[in-house]
Coordinates of C-alpha atoms and ligand atoms in Angstrom, one line a residue:
X55 CA 74.6 -37.0 84.3
X56 CA 71.5 -36.0 86.3
X57 CA 68.7 -34.7 84.2
X58 CA 65.3 -33.3 85.4
X59 CA 62.3 -33.0 83.5
X60 CA 60.2 -30.7 85.3
X61 CA 56.8 -30.3 82.6
X62 CA 54.8 -32.9 80.6
X63 CA 57.7 -34.3 78.1
X64 CA 56.8 -37.6 75.3
X65 CA 57.9 -40.7 76.3
X66 CA 60.1 -41.3 74.2
X67 CA 61.9 -37.8 74.9
X68 CA 62.2 -39.2 78.0
X69 CA 63.8 -42.7 76.7
X70 CA 66.4 -40.4 74.6
X71 CA 67.4 -39.1 77.7
X72 CA 67.5 -42.2 79.3
X73 CA 70.5 -43.4 77.3
X74 CA 73.0 -40.4 78.3
X75 CA 71.7 -40.2 82.1
X76 CA 69.9 -40.4 85.2
X77 CA 66.4 -39.1 84.9
X78 CA 64.2 -37.3 87.1
X79 CA 61.0 -37.1 86.2
X80 CA 59.1 -34.9 88.2
X81 CA 56.3 -32.6 86.6
X82 CA 53.6 -30.3 89.0
X83 CA 56.7 -29.3 91.5
X84 CA 56.2 -25.6 93.8
X85 CA 59.4 -22.6 93.5
X86 CA 61.0 -24.6 96.6
X87 CA 60.7 -27.9 94.9
X88 CA 62.2 -27.1 92.3
X89 CA 65.3 -25.3 93.9
X90 CA 66.0 -28.2 96.1
X91 CA 65.0 -31.1 92.8
X92 CA 67.6 -28.8 90.1
X93 CA 70.4 -28.6 92.9
X94 CA 72.4 -31.4 91.7
X95 CA 71.5 -31.3 87.8
X96 CA 72.9 -31.1 84.7
X97 CA 70.0 -30.2 82.7
X98 CA 66.6 -29.0 83.1
X99 CA 64.1 -29.8 80.4
X100 CA 61.2 -27.8 80.4
X101 CA 57.9 -26.9 78.5
X102 CA 56.1 -23.9 79.4
X103 CA 54.6 -24.9 82.6
X104 CA 58.1 -24.3 85.0
X105 CA 59.5 -21.0 85.9
X106 CA 63.3 -21.0 85.3
X107 CA 63.6 -18.1 87.1
X108 CA 67.4 -16.9 88.1
X109 CA 66.5 -18.1 92.0
X110 CA 66.5 -21.8 90.3
X111 CA 69.5 -20.8 88.4
X112 CA 71.3 -19.7 91.2
X113 CA 70.5 -22.4 92.9
X114 CA 71.9 -25.0 90.4
X115 CA 75.2 -26.0 91.3
X116 CA 76.0 -28.3 88.1
X117 CA 73.4 -27.0 85.3
X118 CA 74.8 -27.1 81.7
X119 CA 71.5 -26.8 80.4
X120 CA 68.5 -26.2 79.7
X121 CA 66.3 -27.7 77.1
X122 CA 62.5 -26.2 76.0
X123 CA 60.7 -28.4 74.4
X124 CA 58.7 -25.9 71.8
X125 CA 59.9 -22.5 70.7
X126 CA 59.2 -19.1 73.4
X127 CA 61.8 -19.0 76.2
X128 CA 59.4 -16.6 77.8
X129 CA 59.3 -19.2 80.9
X130 CA 63.4 -19.0 81.2
X131 CA 65.6 -16.6 82.8
X132 CA 68.0 -16.6 80.2
X133 CA 70.5 -13.9 81.1
X134 CA 70.5 -15.7 84.7
X135 CA 71.6 -18.7 82.4
X136 CA 73.9 -16.6 80.6
X137 CA 76.1 -15.3 83.1
X138 CA 76.2 -18.6 84.8
X139 CA 77.9 -20.0 81.1
X140 CA 73.9 -22.2 80.9
X141 CA 73.0 -22.7 77.3
X142 CA 69.5 -22.7 76.6
X143 CA 68.3 -25.0 73.6
X144 CA 64.9 -25.2 72.7
X145 CA 62.8 -26.7 69.1
X146 CA 61.7 -23.8 66.8
X147 CA 60.9 -26.5 63.6
X148 CA 59.1 -28.9 65.4
X149 CA 55.3 -28.1 64.0
X150 CA 56.7 -27.1 60.7
X151 CA 55.1 -30.5 59.1
X152 CA 52.1 -30.7 61.1
X153 CA 50.7 -26.8 59.7
X154 CA 51.9 -27.4 56.6
X155 CA 49.5 -30.2 56.2
X156 CA 47.1 -28.3 57.9
X157 CA 47.2 -26.0 55.4
X158 CA 47.0 -28.3 52.6
X159 CA 43.9 -30.0 54.4
X160 CA 42.3 -26.2 54.7
X161 CA 43.2 -25.9 51.1
X162 CA 41.2 -29.3 50.0
X163 CA 38.4 -28.7 51.9
X164 CA 37.9 -25.4 50.6
X165 CA 38.1 -27.5 47.3
X166 CA 36.1 -29.6 47.5
X167 CA 33.2 -28.5 49.8
X168 CA 34.1 -30.8 51.8
X169 CA 33.0 -29.3 55.5
X170 CA 30.0 -27.9 53.9
X171 CA 29.3 -31.2 52.2
X172 CA 29.5 -33.2 55.1
X173 CA 26.8 -30.8 57.3
X174 CA 24.7 -31.0 54.6
X175 CA 24.6 -34.7 54.2
X176 CA 24.0 -34.9 58.2
X177 CA 20.9 -33.0 57.6
X178 CA 19.6 -35.3 55.1
X179 CA 20.5 -33.3 52.2
X180 CA 22.3 -34.8 48.9
X181 CA 23.3 -32.2 47.4
X182 CA 25.8 -33.0 44.8
X183 CA 25.2 -30.5 42.5
X184 CA 25.5 -27.4 44.4
X185 CA 28.3 -28.8 46.3
X186 CA 30.9 -28.5 42.6
X187 CA 34.4 -28.5 43.3
X188 CA 37.7 -27.6 41.6
X189 CA 41.0 -29.5 41.8
X190 CA 44.2 -27.8 42.8
X191 CA 46.3 -29.6 39.7
X192 CA 46.9 -26.6 37.5
X193 CA 45.9 -23.9 40.0
X194 CA 48.1 -21.3 41.4
X195 CA 48.8 -21.6 45.1
X196 CA 50.8 -18.0 45.9
X197 CA 52.6 -17.9 49.9
X198 CA 53.3 -15.2 51.3
X199 CA 55.9 -15.9 53.4
X200 CA 58.3 -18.5 52.7
X201 CA 60.0 -19.1 55.9
X202 CA 59.8 -22.6 57.5
X203 CA 56.6 -23.6 57.1
X204 CA 55.5 -22.1 54.3
X205 CA 58.2 -23.5 52.3
X206 CA 56.7 -27.1 53.2
X207 CA 53.3 -25.9 51.7
X208 CA 55.2 -24.9 48.6
X209 CA 56.9 -28.2 48.5
X210 CA 53.5 -30.1 49.3
X211 CA 51.5 -28.4 46.7
X212 CA 54.0 -28.4 44.2
X213 CA 53.4 -32.3 45.0
X214 CA 49.7 -31.6 43.6
X215 CA 50.5 -29.6 40.8
X216 CA 49.7 -26.5 41.9
X217 CA 52.0 -23.2 40.3
X218 CA 53.6 -21.6 43.5
X219 CA 54.6 -18.1 43.1
X220 CA 55.6 -16.3 46.6
X221 CA 56.1 -13.2 48.1
X222 CA 58.6 -12.7 51.4
X223 CA 61.0 -9.4 50.7
X224 CA 63.0 -11.5 52.9
X225 CA 63.6 -14.4 50.5
X226 CA 66.6 -14.3 48.0
X227 CA 66.2 -15.6 44.5
X228 CA 68.4 -18.1 45.0
X229 CA 66.6 -19.3 47.9
X230 CA 63.5 -19.5 45.9
X231 CA 65.0 -21.1 42.8
X232 CA 66.5 -23.8 45.3
X233 CA 63.0 -24.5 46.5
X234 CA 61.1 -24.3 42.7
X235 CA 58.7 -21.5 42.9
X236 CA 58.8 -17.9 41.1
X237 CA 59.6 -15.2 44.0
X238 CA 57.5 -12.0 42.9
X239 CA 56.2 -8.6 44.9
X240 CA 53.0 -8.8 46.7
X241 CA 50.6 -7.0 44.1
X242 CA 51.7 -10.1 42.1
X243 CA 50.4 -12.8 44.7
X244 CA 47.5 -11.4 45.1
X245 CA 46.7 -10.7 41.6
X246 CA 47.7 -13.7 40.4
X247 CA 46.2 -16.6 42.3
X248 CA 43.9 -19.0 43.6
X249 CA 44.6 -20.1 46.0
X250 CA 46.4 -17.8 49.0
X251 CA 48.1 -19.0 51.7
X252 CA 49.7 -16.8 54.8
X253 CA 53.0 -18.0 56.8
X254 CA 54.1 -14.4 58.5
X255 CA 55.1 -13.4 62.1
X256 CA 52.5 -10.8 63.2
X257 CA 54.5 -7.4 62.5
X258 CA 53.8 -3.7 62.4
X259 CA 54.0 -5.1 58.6
X260 CA 52.0 -7.8 58.4
X261 CA 49.1 -6.5 60.5
X262 CA 46.3 -6.3 58.3
X263 CA 48.1 -7.0 55.0
X264 CA 44.7 -8.7 53.9
X265 CA 42.5 -6.1 53.4
X266 CA 39.2 -4.4 51.4
X267 CA 42.2 -3.3 48.5
X268 CA 44.2 -6.9 49.1
X269 CA 40.7 -8.9 48.6
X270 CA 39.2 -6.4 45.5
X271 CA 42.5 -6.9 43.7
X272 CA 42.6 -11.0 44.0
X273 CA 40.9 -13.1 41.5
X274 CA 37.1 -13.7 41.1
X275 CA 36.7 -16.8 43.3
X276 CA 40.3 -16.8 45.1
X277 CA 40.2 -19.2 48.0
X278 CA 42.3 -17.4 51.3
X279 CA 44.1 -19.9 53.7
X280 CA 45.8 -18.4 57.4
X281 CA 47.2 -21.0 59.4
X282 CA 50.2 -18.0 60.4
X283 CA 48.8 -15.5 62.9
X284 CA 45.3 -13.9 63.9
X285 CA 45.7 -10.0 62.7
X286 CA 47.1 -10.4 59.7
X287 CA 44.3 -10.2 57.6
X288 CA 41.5 -7.9 58.1
X289 CA 38.1 -10.3 59.7
X290 CA 36.2 -7.6 58.7
X291 CA 37.0 -7.3 54.7
X292 CA 37.4 -11.2 54.6
X293 CA 33.4 -11.2 55.6
X294 CA 33.0 -8.5 53.2
X295 CA 34.4 -10.6 50.5
X296 CA 32.6 -13.7 51.6
X297 CA 29.5 -12.0 51.5
X298 CA 29.8 -10.4 48.5
X299 CA 30.6 -13.8 46.2
X300 CA 34.1 -12.6 45.4
X301 CA 36.1 -15.3 47.1
X302 CA 35.2 -18.3 46.6
X303 CA 35.5 -19.3 50.1
X304 CA 38.4 -19.1 53.4
X305 CA 39.4 -20.9 56.6
X306 CA 41.4 -19.6 59.1
X307 CA 43.1 -21.6 61.8
X308 CA 43.6 -18.0 63.6
X309 CA 42.0 -15.6 64.6
X310 CA 42.6 -11.9 66.1
X311 CA 40.2 -12.4 69.4
X312 CA 40.4 -16.4 70.3
X313 CA 38.4 -18.2 71.2
X314 CA 36.2 -16.6 67.8
X315 CA 33.1 -17.2 68.6
X316 CA 31.0 -14.2 68.6
X317 CA 32.9 -14.0 64.9
X318 CA 30.3 -13.7 62.6
X319 CA 32.4 -15.3 60.3
X320 CA 31.3 -18.5 61.8
X321 CA 28.5 -17.7 59.9
X322 CA 29.2 -17.8 56.8
X323 CA 28.8 -20.9 54.7
X324 CA 32.3 -20.4 52.8
X325 CA 34.4 -19.9 55.6
X326 CA 35.9 -22.6 57.7
X327 CA 37.4 -22.0 61.1
X328 CA 39.3 -24.4 63.3
X329 CA 40.6 -23.7 66.5
X330 CA 44.0 -22.6 66.3
X331 CA 44.8 -26.3 65.3
X332 CA 48.1 -25.6 63.5
X333 CA 50.4 -27.6 65.8
X334 CA 48.4 -29.9 67.2
X335 CA 49.3 -33.3 66.6
X336 CA 50.9 -36.3 68.1
X337 CA 53.9 -35.6 65.9
X338 CA 54.3 -32.1 66.2
X339 CA 54.4 -32.6 70.5
X340 CA 56.3 -35.8 70.5
X341 CA 59.6 -33.9 68.2
X342 CA 58.8 -30.5 70.2
X343 CA 60.2 -32.8 73.0
X344 CA 62.8 -35.2 71.5
X345 CA 64.1 -32.6 69.4
X346 CA 65.1 -30.5 73.2
X347 CA 66.5 -33.9 74.4
X348 CA 68.4 -34.0 71.3
X349 CA 69.7 -30.7 72.3
X350 CA 70.4 -31.5 75.7
X351 CA 72.4 -34.6 75.0
X352 CA 74.2 -32.7 72.4
X353 CA 75.8 -30.0 75.0
X354 CA 76.1 -32.8 77.6
X355 CA 78.4 -34.6 75.6
X356 CA 80.1 -31.2 74.1
X357 CA 78.9 -31.2 70.6
X358 CA 77.7 -28.5 69.1
X359 CA 73.7 -27.4 69.4
X360 CA 71.5 -26.6 66.3
X361 CA 69.3 -24.2 68.6
X362 CA 70.9 -22.8 71.3
X363 CA 69.4 -19.2 72.0
X364 CA 71.4 -17.5 74.6
X365 CA 74.7 -15.9 73.9
X366 CA 77.5 -18.3 72.7
X367 CA 80.3 -18.9 75.0
X368 CA 82.5 -16.2 75.0
X369 CA 84.6 -15.5 78.2
X370 CA 82.2 -13.3 80.2
X371 CA 84.6 -10.2 80.7
X372 CA 84.7 -9.9 76.9
X373 CA 81.3 -9.6 76.7
X374 CA 80.8 -7.2 79.2
X375 CA 83.5 -5.4 77.6
X376 CA 81.5 -5.5 74.3
X377 CA 78.5 -5.4 75.9
X378 CA 77.4 -1.1 74.6
X379 CA 78.8 -2.4 71.2
X380 CA 76.3 -5.5 70.9
X381 CA 73.6 -3.0 71.6
X382 CA 74.9 -0.9 69.1
X383 CA 75.4 -3.7 66.6
X384 CA 72.1 -4.9 66.8
X385 CA 70.2 -1.1 66.4
X386 CA 72.7 -0.9 63.7
X387 CA 71.1 -4.4 61.7
X388 CA 67.6 -3.3 62.5
X389 CA 68.1 0.3 60.4
X390 CA 70.2 -0.5 57.7
X391 CA 67.9 -3.6 57.4
X392 CA 64.9 -1.0 56.3
X393 CA 66.9 1.3 54.8
X394 CA 68.5 -0.8 52.6
X395 CA 66.1 -2.6 49.7
X396 CA 64.6 -5.0 50.5
X397 CA 66.3 -8.6 48.8
X398 CA 69.9 -8.5 51.0
X399 CA 72.3 -10.3 49.6
X400 CA 75.2 -9.5 51.0
X401 CA 76.7 -8.0 54.2
X402 CA 80.1 -6.7 55.3
X403 CA 81.0 -4.8 58.5
X404 CA 84.3 -3.2 59.1
X405 CA 86.1 -2.6 62.8
X406 CA 87.7 0.3 62.9
X407 CA 90.1 1.5 65.4
X408 CA 90.1 0.4 69.0
X409 CA 87.5 -2.1 67.9
X410 CA 89.5 -3.8 65.6
X411 CA 92.2 -4.9 68.2
X412 CA 88.8 -6.5 70.5
X413 CA 88.4 -9.6 71.1
X414 CA 85.1 -11.5 70.3
X415 CA 84.3 -9.5 67.5
X416 CA 82.1 -12.1 66.2
X417 CA 79.6 -12.0 68.6
X418 CA 79.0 -7.8 67.1
X419 CA 78.7 -9.0 64.1
X420 CA 75.6 -11.7 65.3
X421 CA 74.1 -8.9 67.1
X422 CA 74.2 -6.8 64.0
X423 CA 72.6 -9.6 62.2
X424 CA 70.9 -10.0 65.1
X425 CA 69.1 -6.7 64.8
X426 CA 68.6 -7.7 61.0
X427 CA 66.7 -11.0 61.3
X428 CA 64.6 -10.4 64.3
X429 CA 61.7 -7.9 62.7
X430 CA 61.3 -10.1 59.7
X431 CA 60.8 -13.9 61.4
X432 CA 59.1 -15.8 64.0
X433 CA 61.0 -15.3 67.1
X434 CA 64.2 -17.4 68.3
X435 CA 67.1 -15.7 66.7
X436 CA 69.5 -14.9 68.9
X437 CA 73.4 -13.9 68.7
X438 CA 74.4 -17.8 68.5
X439 CA 72.4 -19.0 65.4
X440 CA 71.5 -15.4 62.9
X441 CA 75.1 -16.0 61.3
X442 CA 73.8 -19.7 60.7
X443 CA 70.0 -18.4 59.6
X444 CA 71.3 -15.3 57.6
X445 CA 74.0 -18.0 55.6
X446 CA 70.8 -20.2 55.4
X447 CA 69.2 -16.8 53.9
X448 CA 71.5 -16.6 50.9
X449 CA 73.4 -13.5 52.9
X450 CA 77.0 -13.1 52.8
X451 CA 78.7 -12.0 55.4
X452 CA 82.4 -10.4 55.4
X453 CA 83.8 -8.7 58.5
X454 CA 86.9 -6.6 58.4
X455 CA 89.1 -4.8 60.7
X456 CA 90.5 -1.2 60.0
X457 CA 93.5 1.1 62.6
X458 CA 91.9 4.3 61.3
X459 CA 88.2 5.6 62.7
X460 CA 88.0 8.4 60.8
X461 CA 87.7 11.3 64.0
X462 CA 85.8 8.4 66.6
X463 CA 87.9 6.3 69.1
X464 CA 85.8 3.3 67.6
X465 CA 83.6 2.8 64.6
X466 CA 81.2 0.0 63.3
X467 CA 80.8 0.8 59.2
X468 CA 78.4 -1.6 57.5
X469 CA 77.3 -2.0 54.2
X470 CA 74.2 -4.0 53.2
X471 CA 73.9 -5.2 49.5
X472 CA 70.3 -5.5 48.5
X473 CA 69.3 -6.2 44.5
X474 CA 72.4 -4.8 43.5
X475 CA 72.1 -0.7 45.6
X476 CA 74.6 -0.4 48.0
X477 CA 73.5 1.8 51.7
X478 CA 76.6 1.5 54.1
X479 CA 75.5 3.0 57.6
X480 CA 78.4 3.8 60.4
X481 CA 77.5 3.5 63.3
X482 CA 79.6 4.5 66.8
X483 CA 79.3 4.8 70.5
X484 CA 80.0 8.4 71.8
X485 CA 82.2 7.8 75.1
X486 CA 82.2 4.2 74.8
X487 CA 78.7 4.7 75.9
X488 CA 76.2 6.7 74.0
X489 CA 75.2 5.0 70.9
X490 CA 75.1 7.4 67.3
X491 CA 74.6 6.5 63.7
X492 CA 77.4 8.9 62.5
X493 CA 77.3 8.4 58.7
X494 CA 74.1 7.4 56.3
X495 CA 74.9 6.7 52.7
X496 CA 78.5 8.7 52.1
X497 CA 76.6 11.4 54.6
X498 CA 78.3 13.0 57.8
X499 CA 75.3 12.8 60.2
X500 CA 75.1 12.8 64.2
X501 CA 72.0 11.0 65.4
X502 CA 70.7 9.0 68.4
X503 CA 69.0 5.5 66.6
X504 CA 66.0 5.7 68.7
X505 CA 62.0 6.5 67.5
X506 CA 61.2 6.9 64.3
X507 CA 63.3 8.0 61.2
X508 CA 62.1 10.2 57.9
X509 CA 65.2 10.6 55.9
X510 CA 65.1 12.6 52.3
X511 CA 68.2 13.0 49.8
X512 CA 67.9 15.8 47.7
X513 CA 69.4 18.7 45.6
X514 CA 71.4 21.2 47.8
X515 CA 69.4 24.0 46.8
X516 CA 67.2 26.7 48.7
X517 CA 63.2 25.5 49.3
X518 CA 64.0 21.4 49.4
X519 CA 63.8 21.2 52.9
X520 CA 60.7 23.2 53.2
X521 CA 58.7 21.9 50.4
X522 CA 59.3 19.0 52.3
X523 CA 58.6 20.4 55.8
X524 CA 55.4 21.8 54.6
X525 CA 54.1 18.4 52.9
X526 CA 55.0 16.6 56.5
X527 CA 53.3 19.4 58.3
X528 CA 49.9 18.9 55.6
X529 CA 49.5 15.4 57.3
X530 CA 49.9 16.2 60.6
X531 CA 53.6 15.1 60.9
X532 CA 55.4 16.3 64.0
X533 CA 59.3 17.0 63.6
X534 CA 61.1 15.9 66.9
X535 CA 64.8 16.5 65.2
X536 CA 66.5 16.9 62.2
X537 CA 69.9 16.5 61.5
X538 CA 71.2 17.9 57.2
X539 CA 74.4 16.2 55.8
X540 CA 75.8 18.0 53.0
X541 CA 77.7 16.7 49.7
X542 CA 78.7 17.5 46.2
X543 CA 75.5 19.4 45.2
X544 CA 73.2 17.0 47.6
X545 CA 71.8 17.3 50.8
X546 CA 70.6 14.2 53.3
X547 CA 67.7 15.8 55.8
X548 CA 67.2 13.0 58.3
X549 CA 64.7 13.7 60.8
X550 CA 62.4 12.1 63.6
X551 CA 59.3 12.8 63.9
X552 CA 56.0 11.7 65.8
X553 CA 54.8 9.4 63.2
X554 CA 55.4 6.8 61.0
X555 CA 54.8 8.2 56.9
X556 CA 52.0 6.2 55.3
X557 CA 52.6 5.7 52.0
X558 CA 50.8 8.1 50.0
X559 CA 53.1 10.8 51.8
X560 CA 55.5 9.1 50.3
X561 CA 54.9 9.3 47.2
X562 CA 54.1 12.8 47.0
X563 CA 57.7 13.6 48.7
X564 CA 59.4 11.1 46.4
X565 CA 57.1 13.6 43.6
X566 CA 58.7 17.1 44.8
X567 CA 61.5 18.0 42.0
X568 CA 65.4 17.5 43.3
X569 CA 64.1 15.1 45.6
X570 CA 66.2 11.8 45.2
X571 CA 65.8 9.2 47.6
X572 CA 63.2 8.7 50.6
X573 CA 63.8 6.6 53.2
X574 CA 61.8 5.6 56.7
X575 CA 63.0 3.6 59.7
X576 CA 61.5 2.9 63.0
X577 CA 64.2 2.0 65.8
Ligands
NAD1573 P1 59.3 -18.6 60.1 O1 60.3 -17.1 60.7 O2 60.4 -19.9 59.7 O3 58.6 -18.0 58.0 C1 58.4 -16.3 58.4 C2 58.5 -15.9 57.3 O4 57.8 -14.7 57.0 C3 60.1 -15.3 57.1 O5 60.5 -15.9 55.6 C4 60.1 -13.9 56.7 O6 60.6 -13.5 56.3 C5 58.4 -13.5 56.5 N1 58.1 -12.6 56.6 C6 58.1 -11.5 57.7 N2 57.6 -10.3 57.1 C7 57.2 -10.4 56.2 C8 56.4 -9.4 55.2 N3 56.4 -8.3 55.3 N4 56.0 -10.0 54.1 C9 56.5 -11.3 53.8 N5 56.6 -12.2 54.5 C10 57.5 -11.7 55.4 O7 58.9 -18.9 60.7 P2 58.0 -19.9 60.4 O8 58.1 -21.1 61.7 O9 57.6 -20.5 59.2 O10 56.1 -19.9 60.9 C11 55.1 -18.9 59.7 C12 54.0 -18.6 61.0 O11 53.1 -19.3 60.9 C13 54.2 -17.7 62.4 O12 53.6 -16.5 62.3 C14 53.8 -18.7 63.1 O13 53.6 -17.9 65.0 C15 52.8 -19.2 62.7 N6 52.2 -20.4 63.8 C16 51.1 -20.9 63.5 C17 50.9 -22.0 64.1 C18 50.1 -22.6 64.2 O14 48.9 -23.2 65.0 N7 48.9 -22.2 63.6 C19 51.7 -23.3 64.7 C20 53.4 -22.6 64.2 C21 53.7 -21.3 63.9

């Protein structure tokens, strides 16, 4: 086997690769040099510097696998690789331990005033009284986002004798029980924690999720740590919380603007800042390289790899035939994820009509799961791993086939079970091309899944729609399109709107007499 390593990889990874084949380790190549070097190689390993373009991929005559030592694969043309049947693998969990250890380090530094003590001693002071600290043991840690890093923090905090509560709307009770923490609501975590640590991706939902209101709800003297992403905490509100003495302290490894040289937080003595050091350890760098190398070796030896980024190896003609449905499946998953309650426990997907006879339906199921999971997880959800991620999150997935497809040629029916409530959404491709949602919770609808949706189930009586749209008008929300479905004394009003609706407007609409259910989604 011939392996090309074109970025700086840890020597331990090179050693591993050398046990499998002949390694050419050459960094800093020009595009032309890379094209020449890749020609006869079976595998390529990169970090983020090498640009693996379509031109490079097409020049490779024997290439079977590309390994990325890290998470992001923006530097690799995935489509070109997939078309050529080249597997792309990465190393998503490589920095989990490292980031979780920094989090614990910052918690300890806050609890014991370590950074303040050090700088005061350097100034010739011996301030034992001023620097009285607190223990972690017996305190409550609230973890927001209990994925890979959040879970590692929970394990360590428990070992230190902390009580842990957590908020993650996409994690099952079962997963929380297995890890030994209490899964609860965001407000409970905010109100009841002595320490709060964030481990969420930056999304529309998590942007400024800790702001003035949340800080006001916290315990007096609470500590906040953020090693996730800048922007999840409103830094102005954080500074106010520190200056007013409401907060005991705060530590950030990540900032909304990096580097944060002009950030006034850096002048506050109860604040600790680190320069996005989360993943910066010798071990994390090493594991990013060795995990990627191990994955590459598995593929070269025809063994299943764990961290595959691109599509499964379904025959290209089968994949081509399903292309439109793969997109539809993803839209359906994304929409249903938002319409259902937060804690999804089971999904059942039924393929009807012509689709019931199709090959490669496992790819469609993966696309539905990908659509559901991608908005809530930090990168790396793809058609290959979506099923495994769903399983690890305690979501049971069943597939069914049915010849009858109502009035359509093909139909996908998705039933999502969350917190004991079931949401059913049906979708089809009109004329084999145009994606349409044709059923929501038992109502027949006809909507193009694109844009911002506001959906209300209400009594079927005169004046209901008027009351709801008047409320929207009062808040300057424009309706672009409206569709009304009807059944047994109730109606489902689906509107496509120009702005997302804030919680206070939704609450007003929920309070209108005759309104049964209010849902929103952005597709
Ligand atoms: P992950 O995808 O394994 O976990 C993220 C968790 O957040 C998931 O369990 C998800 O369900 C949850 N989540 C999503 N939306 C939420 C919401 N609105 N409220 C509560 N929970 C929500 O990711 P990870 O590997 O654990 O990484 C966590 C964060 O750490 C990411 O933002 C990542 O970019 C960041 N990170 C930072 C550094 C650093 O250098 N400081 C290094 C690596 C990762």
